[in-house]
CSV table of C-alpha atoms in Angstrom, one decimal:
chain,number,residue,atom,x,y,z
A,1,MET,CA,43.4,-17.5,21.8
A,2,LYS,CA,41.9,-18.8,18.6
A,3,SER,CA,39.2,-20.7,20.5
A,4,LEU,CA,38.4,-17.6,22.5
A,5,ILE,CA,37.9,-15.6,19.4
A,6,ILE,CA,35.6,-18.3,18.0
A,7,THR,CA,33.7,-18.4,21.2
A,8,LEU,CA,33.3,-14.6,21.2
A,9,LEU,CA,32.2,-14.7,17.6
A,10,CYS,CA,29.6,-17.4,18.2
A,11,SER,CA,28.2,-15.6,21.2
A,12,PHE,CA,27.8,-12.4,19.3
A,13,CYS,CA,26.6,-13.9,16.0
A,14,LEU,CA,23.9,-16.2,17.5
A,15,SER,CA,21.6,-13.1,17.6
A,16,THR,CA,21.5,-12.8,13.8
A,17,THR,CA,18.5,-10.7,12.9
A,18,ASN,CA,16.9,-10.2,9.5
A,19,ALA,CA,17.3,-6.5,8.7
A,20,GLN,CA,13.7,-5.9,7.8
A,21,SER,CA,12.5,-8.0,10.7
A,22,TYR,CA,14.5,-5.9,13.1
A,23,PHE,CA,12.9,-2.7,11.9
A,24,ARG,CA,9.3,-4.0,11.8
A,25,GLN,CA,9.1,-5.0,15.4
A,26,CYS,CA,7.6,-1.6,16.2
A,27,GLY,CA,4.2,-2.9,15.2
A,28,ILE,CA,2.9,-5.6,12.9
A,29,GLN,CA,-0.1,-7.7,13.4
A,30,LEU,CA,-1.9,-10.4,11.2
A,31,LEU,CA,-5.6,-10.6,11.9
A,32,THR,CA,-7.5,-13.7,10.7
A,33,LYS,CA,-10.6,-15.7,11.4
A,34,GLN,CA,-8.9,-16.8,14.7
A,35,ASN,CA,-9.2,-13.1,15.8
A,36,GLY,CA,-12.8,-12.9,14.8
A,37,LEU,CA,-12.6,-11.9,11.1
A,38,SER,CA,-15.5,-13.4,9.1
A,39,ASN,CA,-13.2,-14.7,6.3
A,40,ASN,CA,-9.5,-14.6,5.5
A,41,THR,CA,-10.1,-13.4,1.9
A,42,LEU,CA,-10.5,-9.6,1.7
A,43,THR,CA,-11.9,-7.9,-1.4
A,44,GLY,CA,-12.2,-4.3,-0.1
A,45,ILE,CA,-11.1,-2.0,2.7
A,46,TYR,CA,-12.8,1.3,3.7
A,47,GLN,CA,-12.4,3.5,6.8
A,48,ASP,CA,-15.4,5.7,7.8
A,49,LYS,CA,-15.2,9.1,9.3
A,50,VAL,CA,-15.6,7.7,12.9
A,51,GLY,CA,-12.5,5.5,12.3
A,52,PHE,CA,-14.1,2.1,12.0
A,53,LEU,CA,-12.5,-0.1,9.4
A,54,TRP,CA,-14.9,-1.9,7.1
A,55,LEU,CA,-13.8,-5.0,5.2
A,56,GLY,CA,-15.4,-6.6,2.3
A,57,THR,CA,-15.2,-10.4,2.1
A,58,ASP,CA,-16.8,-13.1,0.1
A,59,VAL,CA,-19.4,-13.7,2.9
A,60,GLY,CA,-20.2,-10.2,3.8
A,61,LEU,CA,-18.9,-7.1,5.7
A,62,SER,CA,-16.7,-7.0,8.8
A,63,ARG,CA,-16.3,-4.0,11.0
A,64,TYR,CA,-13.1,-3.6,13.0
A,65,ASP,CA,-12.9,-1.2,16.0
A,66,GLY,CA,-9.3,-1.8,16.8
A,67,ILE,CA,-10.1,-4.6,19.2
A,68,HIS,CA,-13.0,-6.6,18.0
A,69,PHE,CA,-14.6,-7.7,14.7
A,70,HIS,CA,-18.3,-7.4,14.2
A,71,ASN,CA,-19.4,-9.5,11.2
A,72,TYR,CA,-22.4,-8.9,9.1
A,73,ASN,CA,-22.7,-11.9,6.8
A,74,LEU,CA,-25.0,-12.0,3.8
A,75,ILE,CA,-27.9,-14.4,4.0
A,76,ASP,CA,-27.0,-16.2,0.8
A,77,LYS,CA,-24.6,-19.0,1.4
A,78,GLU,CA,-23.1,-18.6,-2.1
A,79,PRO,CA,-19.9,-16.5,-2.2
A,80,ARG,CA,-20.6,-12.8,-2.7
A,81,ALA,CA,-17.3,-10.9,-3.1
A,82,LEU,CA,-18.0,-7.3,-1.8
A,83,ALA,CA,-15.5,-4.9,-3.3
A,84,HIS,CA,-15.2,-1.2,-3.9
A,85,LEU,CA,-16.6,0.0,-0.6
A,86,TYR,CA,-18.1,3.5,-0.4
A,87,GLU,CA,-20.3,5.5,2.0
A,88,THR,CA,-22.9,8.2,1.6
A,89,SER,CA,-24.0,10.7,4.2
A,90,ASN,CA,-27.2,8.8,5.0
A,91,ASN,CA,-25.0,6.2,6.8
A,92,LEU,CA,-25.3,3.7,3.9
A,93,LEU,CA,-22.3,1.6,2.8
A,94,TRP,CA,-22.3,0.6,-0.8
A,95,SER,CA,-20.3,-2.2,-2.3
A,96,HIS,CA,-20.0,-3.9,-5.7
A,97,ILE,CA,-20.8,-7.6,-5.8
A,98,ALA,CA,-18.3,-8.3,-8.5
A,99,ASN,CA,-19.2,-11.9,-9.2
A,100,LEU,CA,-22.9,-11.1,-9.7
A,101,ASN,CA,-22.7,-7.6,-11.3
A,102,GLN,CA,-24.9,-6.2,-8.6
A,103,ILE,CA,-24.6,-3.9,-5.6
A,104,ALA,CA,-25.2,-4.3,-1.9
A,105,CYS,CA,-26.4,-1.6,0.5
A,106,PHE,CA,-25.7,-1.8,4.2
A,107,ASP,CA,-27.3,0.5,6.8
A,108,LYS,CA,-24.6,1.2,9.4
A,109,MET,CA,-27.0,2.5,12.0
A,110,ARG,CA,-29.4,-0.5,11.9
A,111,GLY,CA,-26.7,-3.1,11.1
A,112,ILE,CA,-28.7,-4.7,8.2
A,113,TYR,CA,-28.5,-5.0,4.5
A,114,MET,CA,-31.2,-3.0,2.8
A,115,PRO,CA,-33.3,-4.4,-0.1
A,116,LEU,CA,-32.9,-2.4,-3.3
A,117,ILE,CA,-35.7,-1.6,-5.7
A,118,SER,CA,-35.8,0.4,-9.0
A,119,PRO,CA,-38.3,1.4,-11.7
A,120,THR,CA,-35.8,-0.2,-14.0
A,121,PRO,CA,-34.8,-3.3,-12.1
A,122,GLU,CA,-32.7,-4.6,-15.0
A,123,VAL,CA,-30.2,-1.9,-14.2
A,124,LEU,CA,-29.6,-3.4,-10.7
A,125,LYS,CA,-28.6,-6.7,-12.3
A,126,ASP,CA,-26.1,-5.0,-14.7
A,127,ILE,CA,-23.7,-3.1,-12.4
A,128,GLN,CA,-20.1,-3.5,-13.7
A,129,ASP,CA,-18.6,-1.0,-11.2
A,130,ILE,CA,-19.6,1.8,-8.8
A,131,CYS,CA,-18.1,4.9,-7.1
A,132,VAL,CA,-19.3,7.8,-4.9
A,133,LEU,CA,-18.5,11.4,-5.6
A,134,GLN,CA,-20.0,14.4,-3.8
A,135,ASP,CA,-22.3,12.1,-1.9
A,136,LYS,CA,-23.8,10.8,-5.1
A,137,LEU,CA,-23.7,7.1,-6.2
A,138,TYR,CA,-22.6,6.4,-9.7
A,139,ALA,CA,-22.7,3.0,-11.5
A,140,LEU,CA,-21.3,1.6,-14.7
A,141,THR,CA,-23.6,-0.6,-16.7
A,142,SER,CA,-22.9,-2.5,-19.9
A,143,ASN,CA,-24.0,0.5,-21.9
A,144,VAL,CA,-23.7,3.7,-19.9
A,145,ILE,CA,-22.6,5.4,-16.7
A,146,VAL,CA,-25.6,6.3,-14.5
A,147,GLU,CA,-26.2,8.3,-11.4
A,148,LEU,CA,-28.3,6.2,-9.0
A,149,LYS,CA,-30.6,8.7,-7.3
A,150,MET,CA,-31.6,7.2,-4.0
A,151,GLU,CA,-34.7,7.4,-1.9
A,152,LYS,CA,-34.3,5.9,1.6
A,153,ASN,CA,-37.4,4.3,3.0
A,154,ALA,CA,-37.9,2.4,6.3
A,155,ASP,CA,-37.6,-1.0,4.7
A,156,GLU,CA,-35.9,-0.5,1.4
A,157,ILE,CA,-33.9,1.8,-0.8
A,158,ARG,CA,-35.3,3.0,-4.1
A,159,LEU,CA,-32.8,3.7,-6.8
A,160,THR,CA,-33.6,5.6,-10.0
A,161,ALA,CA,-31.0,5.5,-12.8
A,162,GLN,CA,-30.2,8.7,-14.6
A,163,PRO,CA,-27.6,8.3,-17.5
A,164,LEU,CA,-24.7,10.7,-17.8
A,165,ILE,CA,-25.5,11.8,-21.3
A,166,ASP,CA,-22.3,13.9,-21.5
A,167,ILE,CA,-20.2,10.7,-21.6
A,168,LYS,CA,-20.5,9.2,-25.0
A,169,THR,CA,-17.7,6.7,-25.0
A,170,LYS,CA,-17.9,3.1,-23.8
A,171,VAL,CA,-16.3,2.7,-20.3
A,172,LEU,CA,-14.5,-0.3,-18.7
A,173,ARG,CA,-14.0,0.9,-15.1
A,174,LEU,CA,-14.7,3.7,-12.7
A,175,TYR,CA,-12.4,5.5,-10.2
A,176,ASN,CA,-13.4,8.2,-7.8
A,177,ASN,CA,-11.1,11.1,-6.9
A,178,GLU,CA,-12.9,13.9,-4.9
A,179,ASP,CA,-14.8,15.9,-7.6
A,180,ILE,CA,-13.4,14.0,-10.6
A,181,LEU,CA,-14.8,10.8,-12.0
A,182,CYS,CA,-12.1,8.8,-13.7
A,183,ALA,CA,-13.2,6.4,-16.3
A,184,LEU,CA,-11.1,3.9,-18.3
A,185,THR,CA,-12.5,3.6,-21.8
A,186,VAL,CA,-12.3,0.9,-24.4
A,187,GLU,CA,-10.4,3.3,-26.7
A,188,ASN,CA,-7.4,3.1,-24.3
A,189,GLN,CA,-8.2,6.5,-22.9
A,190,ILE,CA,-8.6,7.9,-19.4
A,191,LEU,CA,-11.5,10.2,-19.1
A,192,LEU,CA,-11.5,12.8,-16.3
A,193,TYR,CA,-15.0,14.0,-15.8
A,194,ASN,CA,-15.8,16.9,-13.4
A,195,VAL,CA,-19.3,16.1,-12.0
A,196,SER,CA,-19.7,19.7,-10.8
A,197,ASP,CA,-19.3,21.6,-14.1
A,198,LYS,CA,-19.6,18.6,-16.4
A,199,SER,CA,-16.2,19.4,-18.1
A,200,SER,CA,-14.0,16.6,-19.2
A,201,GLU,CA,-10.5,15.8,-20.4
A,202,HIS,CA,-9.3,12.8,-22.3
A,203,ILE,CA,-5.8,11.4,-21.7
A,204,ASN,CA,-4.5,9.2,-24.6
A,205,GLY,CA,-3.2,6.0,-23.1
A,206,THR,CA,-1.1,5.2,-26.1
A,207,ASP,CA,0.8,8.5,-25.7
A,208,LEU,CA,1.6,7.4,-22.2
A,209,GLY,CA,2.9,4.0,-23.3
A,210,ILE,CA,-0.2,2.1,-22.1
A,211,VAL,CA,-0.6,-0.9,-24.5
A,212,LYS,CA,-3.8,-2.3,-23.1
A,213,ALA,CA,-6.4,-0.5,-21.0
A,214,ASP,CA,-7.4,-3.8,-19.3
A,215,ASN,CA,-3.9,-3.8,-17.6
A,216,ILE,CA,-4.7,-0.7,-15.5
A,217,GLU,CA,-5.5,-1.6,-11.9
A,218,LYS,CA,-5.9,1.8,-10.2
A,219,ILE,CA,-6.0,5.5,-11.0
A,220,HIS,CA,-5.6,8.2,-8.5
A,221,ILE,CA,-5.4,12.0,-8.6
A,222,TYR,CA,-3.0,13.7,-6.1
A,223,ASN,CA,-2.4,17.5,-6.5
A,224,ASN,CA,-3.1,17.7,-10.2
A,225,ASN,CA,-1.1,14.6,-10.9
A,226,VAL,CA,-2.8,11.5,-12.3
A,227,TRP,CA,-1.2,8.3,-11.0
A,228,ILE,CA,-1.8,5.2,-13.2
A,229,CYS,CA,-1.0,1.7,-12.0
A,230,ASP,CA,-0.4,-0.5,-15.0
A,231,GLN,CA,0.3,-4.2,-14.5
A,232,THR,CA,2.9,-4.3,-17.4
A,233,GLU,CA,4.1,-0.8,-17.8
A,234,GLY,CA,4.6,0.1,-14.1
A,235,ILE,CA,3.6,3.4,-12.6
A,236,ILE,CA,2.8,6.4,-14.8
A,237,CYS,CA,2.5,10.0,-13.4
A,238,TYR,CA,0.6,12.5,-15.6
A,239,ASN,CA,0.4,16.2,-14.8
A,240,THR,CA,-2.9,17.7,-15.8
A,241,ASN,CA,-1.4,21.3,-16.0
A,242,THR,CA,1.6,20.6,-18.2
A,243,LYS,CA,0.1,17.7,-20.0
A,244,THR,CA,3.4,15.8,-19.6
A,245,SER,CA,4.1,12.5,-18.0
A,246,ARG,CA,6.8,10.2,-16.5
A,247,THR,CA,7.0,6.5,-16.3
A,248,LEU,CA,8.7,5.4,-13.1
A,249,ASN,CA,10.1,2.1,-14.6
A,250,ASP,CA,13.0,4.0,-16.3
A,251,ASN,CA,15.5,1.3,-15.4
A,252,SER,CA,17.2,3.6,-12.8
A,253,GLN,CA,15.5,1.8,-10.0
A,254,SER,CA,14.7,-1.8,-8.9
A,255,SER,CA,12.7,-3.9,-11.3
A,256,PHE,CA,9.9,-4.7,-8.8
A,257,ILE,CA,8.1,-1.5,-9.8
A,258,GLN,CA,8.0,-2.5,-13.4
A,259,LYS,CA,5.2,-5.0,-13.3
A,260,ASP,CA,2.2,-6.3,-11.4
A,261,ILE,CA,1.4,-3.0,-9.8
A,262,ARG,CA,-1.7,-3.2,-7.6
A,263,ASP,CA,-2.0,0.3,-6.2
A,264,ILE,CA,-0.1,3.4,-5.1
A,265,ILE,CA,-1.3,5.6,-2.3
A,266,GLN,CA,0.1,8.9,-1.0
A,267,ILE,CA,1.4,9.0,2.5
A,268,ASP,CA,2.7,12.6,2.6
A,269,LYS,CA,3.9,15.2,0.1
A,270,THR,CA,6.9,13.2,-1.1
A,271,THR,CA,6.2,9.6,0.0
A,272,PHE,CA,4.0,7.0,-1.5
A,273,ILE,CA,3.3,3.3,-0.8
A,274,ILE,CA,3.3,0.9,-3.7
A,275,ALA,CA,1.6,-2.5,-3.6
A,276,THR,CA,2.3,-5.2,-6.2
A,277,TRP,CA,0.6,-8.6,-6.0
A,278,SER,CA,3.4,-9.9,-3.7
A,279,SER,CA,5.2,-6.9,-2.1
A,280,LEU,CA,5.0,-3.6,-0.4
A,281,SER,CA,7.4,-0.7,-1.2
A,282,ALA,CA,7.9,2.9,-0.2
A,283,ILE,CA,8.9,5.5,-2.8
A,284,ARG,CA,10.3,8.8,-1.7
A,285,PHE,CA,10.8,11.8,-4.0
A,286,GLU,CA,13.3,14.5,-3.1
A,287,THR,CA,10.7,17.2,-4.0
A,288,ASP,CA,7.0,17.2,-5.0
A,289,ASN,CA,7.9,17.9,-8.6
A,290,TYR,CA,7.3,14.2,-9.4
A,291,LEU,CA,8.0,14.4,-13.1
A,292,GLN,CA,11.6,15.6,-12.5
A,293,SER,CA,12.5,14.8,-8.9
A,294,PRO,CA,15.0,11.9,-8.2
A,295,PHE,CA,13.4,9.2,-6.1
A,296,HIS,CA,14.4,6.2,-4.0
A,297,ILE,CA,12.5,3.0,-3.6
A,298,ILE,CA,12.7,0.8,-0.5
A,299,ASP,CA,11.1,-2.7,-0.5
A,300,LEU,CA,9.3,-3.0,2.9
A,301,THR,CA,9.1,-6.8,2.8
A,302,GLN,CA,12.1,-8.0,0.8
A,303,HIS,CA,14.4,-10.5,2.5
A,304,ASP,CA,11.9,-11.2,5.3
A,305,SER,CA,10.6,-14.8,5.4
A,306,TYR,CA,7.7,-13.7,7.6
A,307,TYR,CA,5.9,-11.9,4.8
A,308,THR,CA,6.4,-14.4,2.0
A,309,PRO,CA,3.6,-16.8,2.8
A,310,ILE,CA,1.2,-13.9,3.7
A,311,LEU,CA,1.8,-11.7,0.7
A,312,LYS,CA,3.1,-13.7,-2.2
A,313,ASN,CA,0.6,-13.4,-5.0
A,314,ARG,CA,-2.0,-12.5,-2.5
A,315,ILE,CA,-2.4,-8.7,-2.0
A,316,THR,CA,-5.9,-7.6,-2.8
A,317,ASP,CA,-6.2,-4.1,-1.4
A,318,ILE,CA,-4.4,-1.5,0.7
A,319,HIS,CA,-5.5,1.4,2.8
A,320,PHE,CA,-3.5,4.0,4.7
A,321,ASP,CA,-4.9,5.4,8.0
A,322,LYS,CA,-3.3,8.8,8.1
A,323,SER,CA,-4.4,9.7,11.6
A,324,ASN,CA,-2.7,6.6,13.1
A,325,ASN,CA,0.0,6.1,10.5
A,326,VAL,CA,-1.1,2.5,9.9
A,327,LEU,CA,-1.1,0.6,6.6
A,328,TRP,CA,-3.8,-2.0,6.2
A,329,VAL,CA,-3.2,-4.8,3.7
A,330,GLY,CA,-5.9,-7.1,2.5
A,331,THR,CA,-4.9,-10.5,1.2
A,332,PHE,CA,-6.4,-13.5,-0.5
A,333,GLY,CA,-6.8,-16.3,2.0
A,334,ARG,CA,-4.3,-14.9,4.6
A,335,GLY,CA,-6.4,-12.3,6.4
A,336,LEU,CA,-5.7,-8.6,7.2
A,337,LEU,CA,-2.1,-7.3,7.8
A,338,LYS,CA,-1.6,-4.3,10.0
A,339,LEU,CA,1.7,-2.3,9.7
A,340,ASN,CA,2.5,0.6,11.9
A,341,LEU,CA,4.7,2.8,9.7
A,342,LYS,CA,5.5,5.3,12.4
A,343,GLY,CA,5.1,5.6,16.2
A,344,ASN,CA,5.4,8.2,18.9
A,345,ASP,CA,8.4,6.5,20.4
A,346,ILE,CA,9.8,4.6,17.5
A,347,ASN,CA,11.3,5.7,14.1
A,348,ARG,CA,11.1,3.2,11.3
A,349,ILE,CA,14.4,3.4,9.5
A,350,LEU,CA,14.2,2.0,6.0
A,351,LEU,CA,17.5,0.4,5.1
A,352,ASN,CA,19.5,0.5,1.8
A,353,ASP,CA,18.3,-2.2,-0.6
A,354,GLU,CA,21.7,-3.9,-0.4
A,355,ILE,CA,21.5,-4.4,3.4
A,356,ARG,CA,19.9,-7.7,4.1
A,357,TYR,CA,20.7,-9.2,7.5
A,358,VAL,CA,21.8,-7.1,10.4
A,359,ASN,CA,23.8,-8.8,13.1
A,360,GLY,CA,24.4,-5.8,15.4
A,361,ILE,CA,23.7,-2.1,15.8
A,362,ALA,CA,25.6,0.6,17.8
A,363,GLN,CA,25.8,4.3,18.1
A,364,ASP,CA,29.2,5.9,18.4
A,365,ALA,CA,30.2,8.9,20.5
A,366,ASP,CA,29.5,11.3,17.6
A,367,GLY,CA,26.0,10.0,17.1
A,368,TYR,CA,26.6,7.9,14.0
A,369,ILE,CA,24.9,4.5,13.7
A,370,TRP,CA,27.0,1.5,12.8
A,371,LEU,CA,25.5,-1.7,11.3
A,372,VAL,CA,27.2,-5.1,11.0
A,373,THR,CA,25.8,-7.5,8.5
A,374,GLU,CA,26.0,-11.1,7.3
A,375,LYS,CA,27.9,-11.1,4.0
A,376,ASP,CA,27.1,-7.4,3.3
A,377,GLY,CA,29.9,-5.7,5.2
A,378,ILE,CA,29.9,-3.0,7.8
A,379,TYR,CA,27.9,0.2,7.3
A,380,LYS,CA,28.0,3.6,8.9
A,381,SER,CA,25.2,6.2,8.8
A,382,ILE,CA,26.0,9.2,6.6
A,383,GLU,CA,24.5,11.6,9.1
A,384,ASN,CA,24.6,11.6,12.9
A,385,LYS,CA,20.9,12.4,13.3
A,386,ILE,CA,18.3,9.7,13.5
A,387,PHE,CA,15.3,10.1,11.1
A,388,PRO,CA,13.3,7.9,8.8
A,389,ASN,CA,15.4,8.8,5.7
A,390,LEU,CA,18.7,8.0,7.3
A,391,ARG,CA,21.1,6.5,4.8
A,392,PHE,CA,24.1,4.3,5.3
A,393,SER,CA,27.4,3.9,3.4
A,394,LEU,CA,29.7,0.9,3.3
A,395,TRP,CA,32.7,1.2,5.5
A,396,GLU,CA,35.8,0.9,3.3
A,397,LYS,CA,37.7,-1.3,5.7
A,398,SER,CA,35.0,-4.0,5.8
A,399,ASN,CA,34.8,-7.1,3.7
A,400,LYS,CA,31.5,-7.8,2.1
A,401,ASN,CA,32.1,-11.6,2.1
A,402,ASN,CA,32.6,-11.8,5.9
A,403,HIS,CA,30.1,-12.5,8.6
A,404,TYR,CA,30.4,-9.6,11.2
A,405,CYS,CA,29.3,-9.1,14.8
A,406,LEU,CA,29.7,-5.9,16.9
A,407,HIS,CA,30.4,-4.9,20.5
A,408,LYS,CA,30.5,-1.4,22.1
A,409,ASP,CA,32.7,-1.1,25.2
A,410,ARG,CA,32.2,1.2,28.2
A,411,ASN,CA,34.5,3.8,26.7
A,412,GLY,CA,32.5,4.0,23.4
A,413,GLY,CA,35.0,1.9,21.4
A,414,LEU,CA,33.6,-0.3,18.7
A,415,TRP,CA,34.8,-3.9,18.4
A,416,PHE,CA,34.2,-5.8,15.1
A,417,GLY,CA,34.6,-9.6,14.8
A,418,ASP,CA,34.3,-11.7,11.7
A,419,ASN,CA,34.0,-15.4,10.9
A,420,LYS,CA,37.6,-15.5,9.8
A,421,GLY,CA,38.9,-14.9,13.3
A,422,ASN,CA,39.7,-11.3,12.8
A,423,ILE,CA,38.9,-8.6,15.4
A,424,LEU,CA,39.0,-4.8,14.8
A,425,TRP,CA,38.9,-2.1,17.3
A,426,VAL,CA,37.8,1.4,16.2
A,427,ASN,CA,38.0,4.7,18.0
A,428,PRO,CA,34.6,6.1,17.1
A,429,THR,CA,35.7,9.7,17.2
A,430,THR,CA,38.8,9.4,15.0
A,431,VAL,CA,37.6,6.2,13.2
A,432,LYS,CA,41.1,5.0,13.6
A,433,GLN,CA,41.8,1.3,13.6
């Protein structure tokens, strides 16, 4: 009998599956040079209104239509890192050549890079950053923010620099958010400048706990809330109406949101995706009152060896395609990662942080989901409805140190076996052992 038990255990437990791996099988794809990508190092991601994905690399632009890559390499053989991709209504794609302090202009309709001229050519060699708001191109130079008024000719683009005289302070970086130009200043302040009415607001970084302005990676504005990604302080949410803020690294959650924050993007009213240099996480608030609402964070890539060589210290940019519910992740040297967060026929269930390896899954007669794990115990869903926010609780009769497997018989009974030779039978309706 003992040998039979061991045989049964072996047959059940050979199918050990990493928990995150199990739930990512609904759609993940790594696209590299072998798939036609021009370069495996991505420095920018932009999706146009038609749906094409444009990728900035250190050799030029790549366009992805969902099947094929179309590469538009720069003529120069020297590396040209194209970052911060934007589009204007005249079918021009603009990008910042970070390693040269210049900009590149690509005509989407003609498929060529356009030469740039200016009555002040020195400006075009002193571009620290760019952004596009209300179909206007803005650039940061060493001394001032300018609007680059464009005149499109057949063979070239003429750019005339017009300084924004209302902005007096020295700026380090630009961020675009619909009608608001966000500027990070050397005085450790965040400037919110409305390009329509030329009004402005200054947010004191010191009051928010920001030690050094250079540590800020990204700034977004979502529904009157300014989201600040700080490499050392974590994620800070500032409400422009109440003038109050909240830092999300309040030690009530996992430590991975406390440093190396790369970006945060909004998925829906209460859900955001967080990217660090090495990981991807989902943060869900119970309400849209972000300054007060409890939240839960789920690491999307933790405990999954598949992601480690792709993402570790390599995430360069992220983009969320809302129409298709796809998250695109750019990396340094590993290519483009595509993750389907939702599907028409598949629900992605994000597990509790403590659940690592799933050995078996079954649904009982009442609709509850049971999970057996390796060294994490047996879990039962709190509710009997399947939805993305489904939570699980540890079954009190399980042992967290045991390696479990699971079988559901024809009558709906659940059989649990462990590596100690124990077998439990549970009536799923009465949960009686």
